[in-house]
Amino acid sequence: MPRSTKKVTDKKPQKRDLTDYSPTKTKSTTKTTQKIPRKIDPKFAKIQHLKTKKPVKPSTESTSLTEKVVKVDEATTEDTYKRIHLTTEALLEQILASGKPSFEIPSRSSSNIVWDETQDLLLLGDKMIKRPFHSLASVVDATRLMRLIEIVHELLLKDIHATKREIYYTDVELFEDQKYSDKIIEDLAAMLKVIRNSTHIVASAKGACIGRLKIRDSGDEIDLTRGSGGWSISPFLDRIEIVESDAEFILVVEKDAALIRLSEAKWWEEYPCIILTGKGSADIATRMFLRLLTKELDLPCFCLVDSDPYGHYIYSVYLRGSKRLGYESPFLATPSLKLLGVLSRDLDQYDIPKKCRLRLTKADEKRTKEMLNEPFVRKNLNWVEDLELMLSLKSKAEIQALSSHGFEYLTDNYLPTKLSTGDWI
Amino acid sequence: MVQKTKTERNRGQKKSQSLKKANSADSENTFEAVKEKELKSIKQTGVIKQGTIAEFMRKRTQLVGFDIGYHKHTQYMAEFVDNSLDAIEICYWKYPKIYRLKEDFYFEYPKLEPLKDEDITAKNLILRMNELLEPLKDILNTEPLVVIRLQEIEKPEMLSDEQASDTRMFSFECFDNGIGLVPTDLEKFGKYLASSKSEQLKQTRGSQGFGASSAFSDAQNTTGRPITVISRHVENKKATLTCFFTTSKNQKDYTIPPSEIRVPFQHGTYVRLFYLNVRYIRGYADDYIKQTALLNSHISIVYIDPYGDVMVFPRRVTKFPNEPKYAKPHPASSSIGDFKEMLRTAKDSSIVNFLEQKFVRMSRDRAKKIVEKANKELGGFKGLNSKAPSELVEKEIRALTRVLNKQKSCLNRLAPSEFKQYLSEQKQKSILEVLSKDFPEVPKKRYKNLLKKLKLEKKTTDELSSEEIELIQSTARNEIYCPTLISFKAFKDLCNNGGDRTIYELFTEEFCKINYNSARKIIFEADKKLNYKSLNTKTVKELKKREIDVLFKLISELVEASEINNKTEFLNLLNSGKNRTISSVLQDIKGLGKSKAGEIIEKANETLQYKTLLNAKSGELTTKEIKAIYSSLMELDKCPAAITANMLEKLLKSASTTNLGTFLHRNFMDVNTKLAEQIVEEANDQLGGHISLENIPPNELDEDQMNALYKTFISEKYLAPPTDTVVPVGAEILERVIKKHFEPQFVAAETRSPTSGKGLAFVVEVAIAYGGKIKDASKAADVIYRFVNRTPKLRDNSDCAIWKTVAKVNWKNYKVDTFDNGIPKGKIRVFVNVSGPFVHVMFKSQSKQALADDEVLMKEIQLALESAGRRLKAFLLGKEKSKRKARRALTLLKNVKTFAQSLYNIECKDFTTDKHIPGKPTLEEIEARLSSPIKEDIKPDVLNVLTEQWITITEIIEDLGLETLKDKFVKDLIVDVLKDLSIEYNIIEGASSKEIIETFKNQDDPATDQLILETLRMHDMKFLNCKTCDLGKDKNSCAHFNPDHKECPIERGIYNSFTSELKSTYHLDPINDEILLDYLGMLEVQIERNHRLNKSTKNLDAQKEQFLADLQTNSSKSTGISRVKNGAALAFSELIKNGDKKLFWRIKRPDLKSILPNDEFTLESLLEMNFPNLKGGHLTQKDEFVKKVLQNTLDDLIDEGIIMQTKKKGVYRRIKSR
């Protein structure tokens, strides 16, 4: 029988008053999330400034989406279960009436992706596609979907989770390839108007996190300042509790290599922060975790990616969600994320030698131009400027290019300079 | 002799003809030699013998298709079946009510016991015929019927063993209930070139009068047995039986002279003969019959083959084709040979009539135009009109001379014999009368003198003796001089002997044709030559003063004329007529006559000392003077009658004019311009040209004239020939018949509108049948069915225009695959029929097997094929669509189970107890609901495929185009769909093995045979191979296994002993019955094996028993193939019963409305009516089903208000319409 999942963090985070800051304050061991007070480093003046300027973020619950978009909920197990039955009952009725059942799924084609300006989020439009059983084009998808519903139904009943891979292996003959089952999984979530986590299908997470943060994972407390590899982000985020943190900001890096560099330098000791990586393009769990952190701790967060179109794209995914999962944007996106580097203008500013720069390929140029066409990019003039600069320089560089000035350059010079001067987008 | 008589004309022509022959002899060197040879051969007896057509054809029957081989059987069929069909059609056209054609007609013919070869006596013959016709006695006189029986009988003793080893003797019988022959026609029947059709052009099957006679020749040549013909004409009370040989003299040698007998039929003909040929096999003669039946579906045909099997082709339509009209030949189709032949035999009075009446599309005006043109053609190439006189050649000069000579009748020039002839034709007329009237150039007086001299003046023409006639002529020749012909010497003598007579008197008295004026003219000319001056020749203008004075003096002296009183008056007179002769002016003076004027001029001449020959005495003339006179005489216009070729040539050479007409006018006496033209024309005629053809009867034309006429005739443009002479089968009938015969899934027939190419009116019809019961053709020849005037053509395939055209069509365009030679391939049959009265012209050879490649014909065939092809393409595309639909259904259905299961699990199953939640639909329900729309979608397609014959599930799948998806799922789906449909659409599933055997036995389809044989062959693959022996303990090896032979020796032993027993018991032939022996041997092995393995052998035993029983009944009359087939059908039925092959049959609802009895009826009585598409011949087990169908139909009819139920239960009655 369905068990209701309990939200771990049902308490609202305390509003932080920066003026209340006291360095003498001891670490709080209460459940309530607390920050470890530290003296204000002049290096972070800009960050403080950012904080004060930060607009009051509307809570997820009260997210009022415009009429024309599909409302997606982070539904409880019971709720999802009910929704499934609503769907199947309707199907059965159709079968008994005409013998010709048909699914209705919100279209996830790019034409049905809407950018919500007020909230700065990518959302799904109200365009629906039909997936009738009696059509050669959709019969296989319809059957797969039906089968998936059965599987999810079982997951919900048993209150267990399964990864996408597991789903695929429950009926390899039917699904043929994991890419098809993955697609159907997204279809199902969209159809039920729940986020994917509500279907008890979890993505295998590859992200890692390290820094000034204490969490409780399935009851075990973990201090993320310990160790060098960081904590692997768990896909079961509903079992994670954030205990405490004294970080001043969150730093999202694109690659594992950067994380290792920072972890080796124990960078967070000097610059109190939480470092997080999605190891390339961020998976859902990582993005949700980042969102959870920013929501709970209310910290400014920065993103360090390669100076190439792909890096900018990764940033944009953290920022607004991917197009594919547009409807889940409210639950995945971190609109307050700032792009710290490496910016195109940094290449000259930090004297990245020519040998460390790469030429933009045709595909890069195309991708850049595509990004420039995105409405949310165009709204940020600084970003536009930097992308255009990239186009005119016709060169790109990885984070590692900074190592040309020495391996410590990133930790000792670049990041501090950027942060202290407020040189971000 | 002035009018030209007809005989004269003809004579002229004949002359010119012989002239031409001589000319051609010049050009051909061999001509003389040939002529010599001819002469010699006439003189000697010669080596060349004149044969007769009968003699010729008797030895060369292979020319018309009777060469030994499988096709010879066909040829016999062809000749007599065609004759029979014609006889029936003629009978129908003459007596349309003789046959009952109202309803569709079905009948059966039992298998007869073969009769023994008996002596040919009248009694035996009649017995035999009656036996043949007995099963048909009910329909013998009402149903158009042809019965053919071919039997192999014992070889005649007289044949040597060698001859007999590979040939067999056949008895051939053909009966038709057509119009029959009257005894006189019967007398002629079988003689060469005796044909009822060859006279006129008509769309007929044959026309030459060779067919039957050649067949007779071949029959008696090979067997030495006589031919029997029994015939009863429709209007005769009794039939006539004859039995005869035909002789090389084209006569009949009767063994049984014509004798009257009683026969069971009221009209018809029965022919029986024997012939030798190779063994009969199927695929030739039977094909011919089959194909004939196809296009002659208005006639029922029964064929009993040498195996004793009966093929019945019942009539399929209720209408006979219309009688084709006799057709006149179209000018464009007439060859020069035909044309000349027609001319020679024509009895028309004129060429115009001939043309108008013998040809179609020939109006009188057009015929006249053609003749006119031909006239021009004839005159145009050797006319004299266009030539200058000097250009004339000797031949032409001679011709011209002849014509000129004819212009005047001259006694001198007339040959004595002709003169005699002429005189003898005159009846009792006075000789003088005749001469003066018909030879008027000489005055009557002179003839009188002449005759007086000869003392013949009182005699009439018939009193004259031959000598006297000669005397008249010779005297006339001596006495009457011809001015044109007289020689100088003769003239001089005449003058010298003239004595006192003036030259003028000589001329007028002694010469023919010289009158006063001419004589004077000659003399004055001579005067001029001699420079003699005289007033006689002068005109007034030329008078000198002295001469005027003399004249005036003389006038005033001699004439007491009051008018001329003084000289002034005289001068005035002279001035009034300046250009006139003096004599004529003088005669103007009153009282001055001609003689007086002459006297005055004479005197004046004397006074003036002028000299003229006018009055000179002929005896005193000097030679010089005579010469001058003679030369003047020669300058005189010639007498046409007297001109000779030499003289004419001289004249022509010196002619100053370029026109021959003018020349004649100027140089000949009494020839005016018009006459001159006539003379030239006639000379042209004489030269063979420019005779007006209008007046010559067609049969008298010479070669050149015929050629010229043909040339203008053929070069005209004519309207296309009329097309009412062509009677096609008709697309609708063609489609229907092919549907019934072949049971295809699709058929498209196309009849083109009548066309004419090169004057041949014809219609092309094609049909394309596809799918259904049509099997894949193994070779191109199986695909094409060629017909000409409804007659199938089986030989010389690829030579034929039809074949070539079929190969030319781009079948790929119509979604049809082809063989390498371009002929369509697959489950397709192409039928082409060319009809028309002229079609026989288009055959390539006498045996009439292949049509020549006529451009228009090929074009027509191609257009028709393409049109039908387009419809086929549409059908195939539709099939493609249904195939797609079926495939789609399969894909959908494959997902139904999963989908339904998932939905069921969520909605209708208790998760914890794993049980069905009451009130919710079951899994089956959901599945059924889900799949019903899918099945509904393909139902029409499946229905479409079903025929009114048993059809296997495999065939259905093939017809749906799903043969590539031969998995069980497909089969299940189709069976499922059929089950769904079964009641609603009257589909019967399954058949008893008896029904299956019947089905296959009755199918004379090579493809079916192939299928059956394949099945049998597959059978034996299973045995004698050790791996499947099953005897070994571990089942993988057998204790008896012999690796060398790879078979089990024990089983081989069983096989061998059983098959040898079969051979001895049933006289099976190890070669022919190989498959059969194999099958039975294997069956025995299998039974033995089952015994040993303690398995049931019940089925196998039954199979064997039935097989042997079948063999027992059939052994005497059937040969290998049919035995194998019988057995194979059995095996096949077992296979179908045991295996997963299912048979289906769709019953079409009978059209009860049209056949309901008028009185009361019950369901049972209706069932006894044996509806063709309801009972189908072999439907026994499922009669309940049939009843149900019928009951449904009756219920519908009640609803429609057509019938009603009576008070008695189960009894119905028709509601009478008001």
mmCIF file of C-alpha atoms in Angstrom, chain A residues 95-338:
data_model
loop_
_atom_site.group_PDB
_atom_site.id
_atom_site.type_symbol
_atom_site.label_atom_id
_atom_site.label_comp_id
_atom_site.label_asym_id
_atom_site.label_seq_id
_atom_site.Cartn_x
_atom_site.Cartn_y
_atom_site.Cartn_z
ATOM 1 C CA ILE A 95 -11.518 0.356 -25.064
ATOM 2 C CA LEU A 96 -14.953 -0.710 -23.968
ATOM 3 C CA ALA A 97 -16.578 2.089 -25.879
ATOM 4 C CA SER A 98 -14.743 2.082 -29.193
ATOM 5 C CA GLY A 99 -11.948 -0.425 -28.881
ATOM 6 C CA LYS A 100 -9.542 2.302 -29.827
ATOM 7 C CA PRO A 101 -7.591 3.630 -26.851
ATOM 8 C CA SER A 102 -5.343 6.619 -27.137
ATOM 9 C CA PHE A 103 -2.862 8.386 -24.857
ATOM 10 C CA GLU A 104 -2.533 12.119 -24.631
ATOM 11 C CA ILE A 105 0.884 13.444 -23.832
ATOM 12 C CA PRO A 106 2.152 17.024 -23.697
ATOM 13 C CA SER A 107 4.337 17.574 -26.699
ATOM 14 C CA ARG A 108 7.979 17.929 -25.857
ATOM 15 C CA SER A 109 9.031 19.217 -29.198
ATOM 16 C CA SER A 110 10.970 22.463 -29.232
ATOM 17 C CA SER A 111 7.971 24.321 -30.569
ATOM 18 C CA ASN A 112 6.137 23.529 -27.377
ATOM 19 C CA ILE A 113 8.882 24.868 -25.092
ATOM 20 C CA VAL A 114 8.007 28.181 -23.532
ATOM 21 C CA TRP A 115 10.348 30.523 -21.728
ATOM 22 C CA ASP A 116 8.705 31.971 -18.715
ATOM 23 C CA GLU A 117 10.121 35.423 -18.540
ATOM 24 C CA THR A 118 8.932 36.377 -15.143
ATOM 25 C CA GLN A 119 10.493 33.342 -13.575
ATOM 26 C CA ASP A 120 13.246 32.969 -16.069
ATOM 27 C CA LEU A 121 12.451 29.301 -16.656
ATOM 28 C CA LEU A 122 11.929 26.999 -19.635
ATOM 29 C CA LEU A 123 8.504 25.418 -19.466
ATOM 30 C CA LEU A 124 6.314 23.055 -21.473
ATOM 31 C CA GLY A 125 3.478 24.512 -23.521
ATOM 32 C CA ASP A 126 -0.052 23.173 -23.595
ATOM 33 C CA LYS A 127 0.286 21.425 -26.938
ATOM 34 C CA MET A 128 -0.696 17.788 -26.636
ATOM 35 C CA ILE A 129 0.115 14.884 -28.890
ATOM 36 C CA LYS A 130 -2.092 11.861 -29.265
ATOM 37 C CA ARG A 131 -0.670 8.428 -29.126
ATOM 38 C CA PRO A 132 -3.406 6.110 -30.363
ATOM 39 C CA PHE A 133 -2.970 2.399 -30.105
ATOM 40 C CA HIS A 134 -4.465 1.712 -33.558
ATOM 41 C CA SER A 135 -1.872 3.497 -35.533
ATOM 42 C CA LEU A 136 1.140 1.942 -37.064
ATOM 43 C CA ALA A 137 3.202 4.981 -36.129
ATOM 44 C CA SER A 138 2.437 4.982 -32.461
ATOM 45 C CA VAL A 139 1.332 1.457 -31.613
ATOM 46 C CA VAL A 140 4.756 0.447 -30.342
ATOM 47 C CA ASP A 141 5.156 3.575 -28.248
ATOM 48 C CA ALA A 142 1.660 3.173 -26.881
ATOM 49 C CA THR A 143 2.353 -0.410 -25.920
ATOM 50 C CA ARG A 144 5.655 0.520 -24.309
ATOM 51 C CA LEU A 145 3.978 3.305 -22.427
ATOM 52 C CA MET A 146 1.289 0.956 -21.216
ATOM 53 C CA ARG A 147 3.879 -1.493 -20.070
ATOM 54 C CA LEU A 148 5.834 1.270 -18.334
ATOM 55 C CA ILE A 149 2.725 2.364 -16.525
ATOM 56 C CA GLU A 150 2.375 -1.151 -15.261
ATOM 57 C CA ILE A 151 5.969 -1.121 -14.026
ATOM 58 C CA VAL A 152 5.645 2.262 -12.360
ATOM 59 C CA HIS A 153 2.404 1.132 -10.867
ATOM 60 C CA GLU A 154 4.250 -1.705 -9.252
ATOM 61 C CA LEU A 155 7.112 0.550 -8.065
ATOM 62 C CA LEU A 156 4.655 2.850 -6.451
ATOM 63 C CA LEU A 157 2.782 0.029 -4.822
ATOM 64 C CA LYS A 158 5.947 -1.442 -3.420
ATOM 65 C CA ASP A 159 7.398 2.017 -2.693
ATOM 66 C CA ILE A 160 10.686 1.201 -4.238
ATOM 67 C CA HIS A 161 12.793 3.033 -6.789
ATOM 68 C CA ALA A 162 14.284 1.857 -9.992
ATOM 69 C CA THR A 163 16.826 3.365 -12.290
ATOM 70 C CA LYS A 164 16.187 3.886 -15.972
ATOM 71 C CA ARG A 165 18.521 1.044 -16.722
ATOM 72 C CA GLU A 166 16.513 -1.256 -14.514
ATOM 73 C CA ILE A 167 13.336 -0.229 -16.221
ATOM 74 C CA TYR A 168 14.881 -1.080 -19.546
ATOM 75 C CA TYR A 169 15.882 -4.506 -18.351
ATOM 76 C CA THR A 170 12.422 -5.390 -17.095
ATOM 77 C CA ASP A 171 11.308 -5.857 -20.712
ATOM 78 C CA VAL A 172 14.205 -5.698 -23.100
ATOM 79 C CA GLU A 173 12.211 -7.356 -25.867
ATOM 80 C CA LEU A 174 9.607 -4.666 -25.798
ATOM 81 C CA PHE A 175 11.839 -1.648 -25.225
ATOM 82 C CA GLU A 176 14.571 -2.805 -27.629
ATOM 83 C CA ASP A 177 16.965 -0.079 -26.608
ATOM 84 C CA GLN A 178 17.362 2.022 -23.514
ATOM 85 C CA LYS A 179 16.988 5.205 -25.458
ATOM 86 C CA TYR A 180 13.407 4.174 -26.224
ATOM 87 C CA SER A 181 12.563 3.329 -22.631
ATOM 88 C CA ASP A 182 14.156 6.586 -21.468
ATOM 89 C CA LYS A 183 11.984 8.477 -23.880
ATOM 90 C CA ILE A 184 8.874 6.676 -22.697
ATOM 91 C CA ILE A 185 9.813 7.425 -19.076
ATOM 92 C CA GLU A 186 9.891 11.116 -19.859
ATOM 93 C CA ASP A 187 6.590 10.731 -21.718
ATOM 94 C CA LEU A 188 4.999 9.118 -18.727
ATOM 95 C CA ALA A 189 6.139 11.847 -16.330
ATOM 96 C CA ALA A 190 4.861 14.492 -18.674
ATOM 97 C CA MET A 191 1.610 12.662 -19.177
ATOM 98 C CA LEU A 192 1.018 12.284 -15.460
ATOM 99 C CA LYS A 193 2.167 15.852 -14.984
ATOM 100 C CA VAL A 194 4.574 14.888 -12.260
ATOM 101 C CA ILE A 195 8.284 15.247 -12.040
ATOM 102 C CA ARG A 196 10.165 12.150 -12.841
ATOM 103 C CA ASN A 197 11.160 11.503 -9.299
ATOM 104 C CA SER A 198 7.518 11.091 -8.442
ATOM 105 C CA THR A 199 7.369 8.060 -10.729
ATOM 106 C CA HIS A 200 9.983 6.402 -8.568
ATOM 107 C CA ILE A 201 12.316 6.229 -11.495
ATOM 108 C CA VAL A 202 15.620 7.715 -10.594
ATOM 109 C CA ALA A 203 18.481 8.715 -12.750
ATOM 110 C CA SER A 204 21.862 7.279 -11.884
ATOM 111 C CA ALA A 205 23.735 10.289 -10.530
ATOM 112 C CA LYS A 206 27.316 10.959 -11.392
ATOM 113 C CA GLY A 207 27.812 14.276 -9.685
ATOM 114 C CA ALA A 208 30.067 14.913 -6.675
ATOM 115 C CA CYS A 209 30.109 17.493 -3.938
ATOM 116 C CA ILE A 210 32.799 18.660 -1.483
ATOM 117 C CA GLY A 211 33.252 21.571 0.847
ATOM 118 C CA ARG A 212 31.796 23.157 3.893
ATOM 119 C CA LEU A 213 28.664 21.138 4.214
ATOM 120 C CA LYS A 214 27.241 18.543 6.525
ATOM 121 C CA ILE A 215 24.444 16.317 5.326
ATOM 122 C CA ARG A 216 22.528 13.340 6.582
ATOM 123 C CA ASP A 217 22.096 10.589 4.010
ATOM 124 C CA SER A 218 19.591 7.922 5.036
ATOM 125 C CA GLY A 219 20.329 8.765 8.643
ATOM 126 C CA ASP A 220 24.137 8.814 8.390
ATOM 127 C CA GLU A 221 25.770 12.172 8.868
ATOM 128 C CA ILE A 222 28.459 13.021 6.384
ATOM 129 C CA ASP A 223 30.920 15.884 6.623
ATOM 130 C CA LEU A 224 31.869 16.914 3.159
ATOM 131 C CA THR A 225 35.038 18.671 4.255
ATOM 132 C CA ARG A 226 36.548 15.297 4.863
ATOM 133 C CA GLY A 227 38.286 13.269 2.256
ATOM 134 C CA SER A 228 39.555 14.332 -1.082
ATOM 135 C CA GLY A 229 37.145 12.795 -3.629
ATOM 136 C CA GLY A 230 34.024 14.380 -2.278
ATOM 137 C CA TRP A 231 30.636 12.841 -1.785
ATOM 138 C CA SER A 232 28.879 11.284 -4.662
ATOM 139 C CA ILE A 233 25.506 12.855 -5.062
ATOM 140 C CA SER A 234 22.791 10.319 -4.390
ATOM 141 C CA PRO A 235 19.845 9.998 -6.737
ATOM 142 C CA PHE A 236 17.525 9.436 -3.799
ATOM 143 C CA LEU A 237 17.364 13.054 -2.835
ATOM 144 C CA ASP A 238 14.268 12.553 -0.783
ATOM 145 C CA ARG A 239 16.451 10.738 1.711
ATOM 146 C CA ILE A 240 18.999 13.546 2.047
ATOM 147 C CA GLU A 241 18.935 16.105 4.810
ATOM 148 C CA ILE A 242 21.168 19.117 4.905
ATOM 149 C CA VAL A 243 22.521 19.487 8.400
ATOM 150 C CA GLU A 244 24.625 22.606 8.368
ATOM 151 C CA SER A 245 27.024 24.722 6.357
ATOM 152 C CA ASP A 246 29.177 27.776 6.902
ATOM 153 C CA ALA A 247 29.985 28.340 3.325
ATOM 154 C CA GLU A 248 29.799 31.772 1.816
ATOM 155 C CA PHE A 249 29.029 30.626 -1.621
ATOM 156 C CA ILE A 250 28.633 27.607 -3.845
ATOM 157 C CA LEU A 251 30.968 26.921 -6.718
ATOM 158 C CA VAL A 252 29.807 24.661 -9.514
ATOM 159 C CA VAL A 253 32.604 23.416 -11.719
ATOM 160 C CA GLU A 254 32.159 21.738 -15.010
ATOM 161 C CA LYS A 255 34.653 19.006 -14.672
ATOM 162 C CA ASP A 256 35.949 16.539 -12.183
ATOM 163 C CA ALA A 257 39.466 17.726 -12.883
ATOM 164 C CA ALA A 258 38.709 21.177 -11.556
ATOM 165 C CA LEU A 259 37.079 19.670 -8.506
ATOM 166 C CA ILE A 260 40.169 17.593 -7.830
ATOM 167 C CA ARG A 261 42.370 20.634 -8.219
ATOM 168 C CA LEU A 262 40.309 22.571 -5.707
ATOM 169 C CA SER A 263 39.958 19.649 -3.336
ATOM 170 C CA GLU A 264 43.670 19.047 -3.329
ATOM 171 C CA ALA A 265 44.249 22.633 -2.451
ATOM 172 C CA LYS A 266 41.568 22.346 0.220
ATOM 173 C CA TRP A 267 40.364 25.523 -1.279
ATOM 174 C CA TRP A 268 37.250 25.700 0.831
ATOM 175 C CA GLU A 269 39.418 26.141 3.917
ATOM 176 C CA GLU A 270 40.565 29.517 2.768
ATOM 177 C CA TYR A 271 37.451 30.381 0.831
ATOM 178 C CA PRO A 272 34.513 28.931 2.669
ATOM 179 C CA CYS A 273 32.419 27.341 -0.038
ATOM 180 C CA ILE A 274 30.700 24.221 -1.292
ATOM 181 C CA ILE A 275 32.122 22.821 -4.501
ATOM 182 C CA LEU A 276 29.940 20.760 -6.773
ATOM 183 C CA THR A 277 30.418 19.126 -10.125
ATOM 184 C CA GLY A 278 28.112 17.377 -12.590
ATOM 185 C CA LYS A 279 31.085 15.870 -14.365
ATOM 186 C CA GLY A 280 30.172 17.383 -17.661
ATOM 187 C CA SER A 281 26.547 17.862 -18.456
ATOM 188 C CA ALA A 282 24.663 17.792 -15.213
ATOM 189 C CA ASP A 283 22.254 14.993 -14.474
ATOM 190 C CA ILE A 284 18.962 15.579 -12.788
ATOM 191 C CA ALA A 285 20.124 14.499 -9.355
ATOM 192 C CA THR A 286 23.041 16.949 -9.410
ATOM 193 C CA ARG A 287 20.887 19.765 -10.570
ATOM 194 C CA MET A 288 18.251 18.981 -7.994
ATOM 195 C CA PHE A 289 20.911 18.833 -5.325
ATOM 196 C CA LEU A 290 22.250 22.232 -6.347
ATOM 197 C CA ARG A 291 18.766 23.583 -6.301
ATOM 198 C CA LEU A 292 18.226 22.046 -2.890
ATOM 199 C CA LEU A 293 21.414 23.676 -1.581
ATOM 200 C CA THR A 294 20.608 27.095 -2.850
ATOM 201 C CA LYS A 295 17.078 26.790 -1.577
ATOM 202 C CA GLU A 296 18.042 25.585 1.840
ATOM 203 C CA LEU A 297 21.155 27.676 2.423
ATOM 204 C CA ASP A 298 20.321 30.700 0.353
ATOM 205 C CA LEU A 299 23.856 31.128 -0.835
ATOM 206 C CA PRO A 300 25.143 32.865 -3.926
ATOM 207 C CA CYS A 301 26.393 30.343 -6.424
ATOM 208 C CA PHE A 302 28.843 30.540 -9.235
ATOM 209 C CA CYS A 303 29.643 28.393 -12.173
ATOM 210 C CA LEU A 304 33.064 27.664 -13.593
ATOM 211 C CA VAL A 305 32.972 26.107 -17.045
ATOM 212 C CA ASP A 306 35.183 25.894 -20.106
ATOM 213 C CA SER A 307 35.291 28.903 -22.316
ATOM 214 C CA ASP A 308 33.481 27.221 -25.165
ATOM 215 C CA PRO A 309 29.888 26.960 -26.348
ATOM 216 C CA TYR A 310 29.445 23.626 -24.652
ATOM 217 C CA GLY A 311 30.578 25.081 -21.342
ATOM 218 C CA HIS A 312 28.103 27.906 -21.732
ATOM 219 C CA TYR A 313 25.426 25.356 -22.535
ATOM 220 C CA ILE A 314 26.176 23.397 -19.369
ATOM 221 C CA TYR A 315 25.850 26.617 -17.460
ATOM 222 C CA SER A 316 22.525 27.287 -19.121
ATOM 223 C CA VAL A 317 21.245 23.851 -18.150
ATOM 224 C CA TYR A 318 22.034 24.538 -14.496
ATOM 225 C CA LEU A 319 20.501 27.927 -14.902
ATOM 226 C CA ARG A 320 17.212 27.056 -16.613
ATOM 227 C CA GLY A 321 16.975 23.383 -17.226
ATOM 228 C CA SER A 322 17.346 21.519 -20.446
ATOM 229 C CA LYS A 323 14.812 21.773 -23.169
ATOM 230 C CA ARG A 324 14.095 18.100 -23.010
ATOM 231 C CA LEU A 325 12.926 18.301 -19.462
ATOM 232 C CA GLY A 326 11.438 21.721 -19.782
ATOM 233 C CA TYR A 327 8.402 20.858 -17.765
ATOM 234 C CA GLU A 328 10.543 19.942 -14.778
ATOM 235 C CA SER A 329 12.355 23.270 -14.842
ATOM 236 C CA PRO A 330 10.770 24.608 -11.676
ATOM 237 C CA PHE A 331 12.224 21.674 -9.826
ATOM 238 C CA LEU A 332 15.615 21.586 -11.385
ATOM 239 C CA ALA A 333 16.723 25.049 -12.294
ATOM 240 C CA THR A 334 18.859 27.436 -10.291
ATOM 241 C CA PRO A 335 18.143 30.832 -11.773
ATOM 242 C CA SER A 336 20.473 32.628 -9.364
ATOM 243 C CA LEU A 337 23.553 30.867 -10.728
ATOM 244 C CA LYS A 338 26.187 33.243 -12.039
#
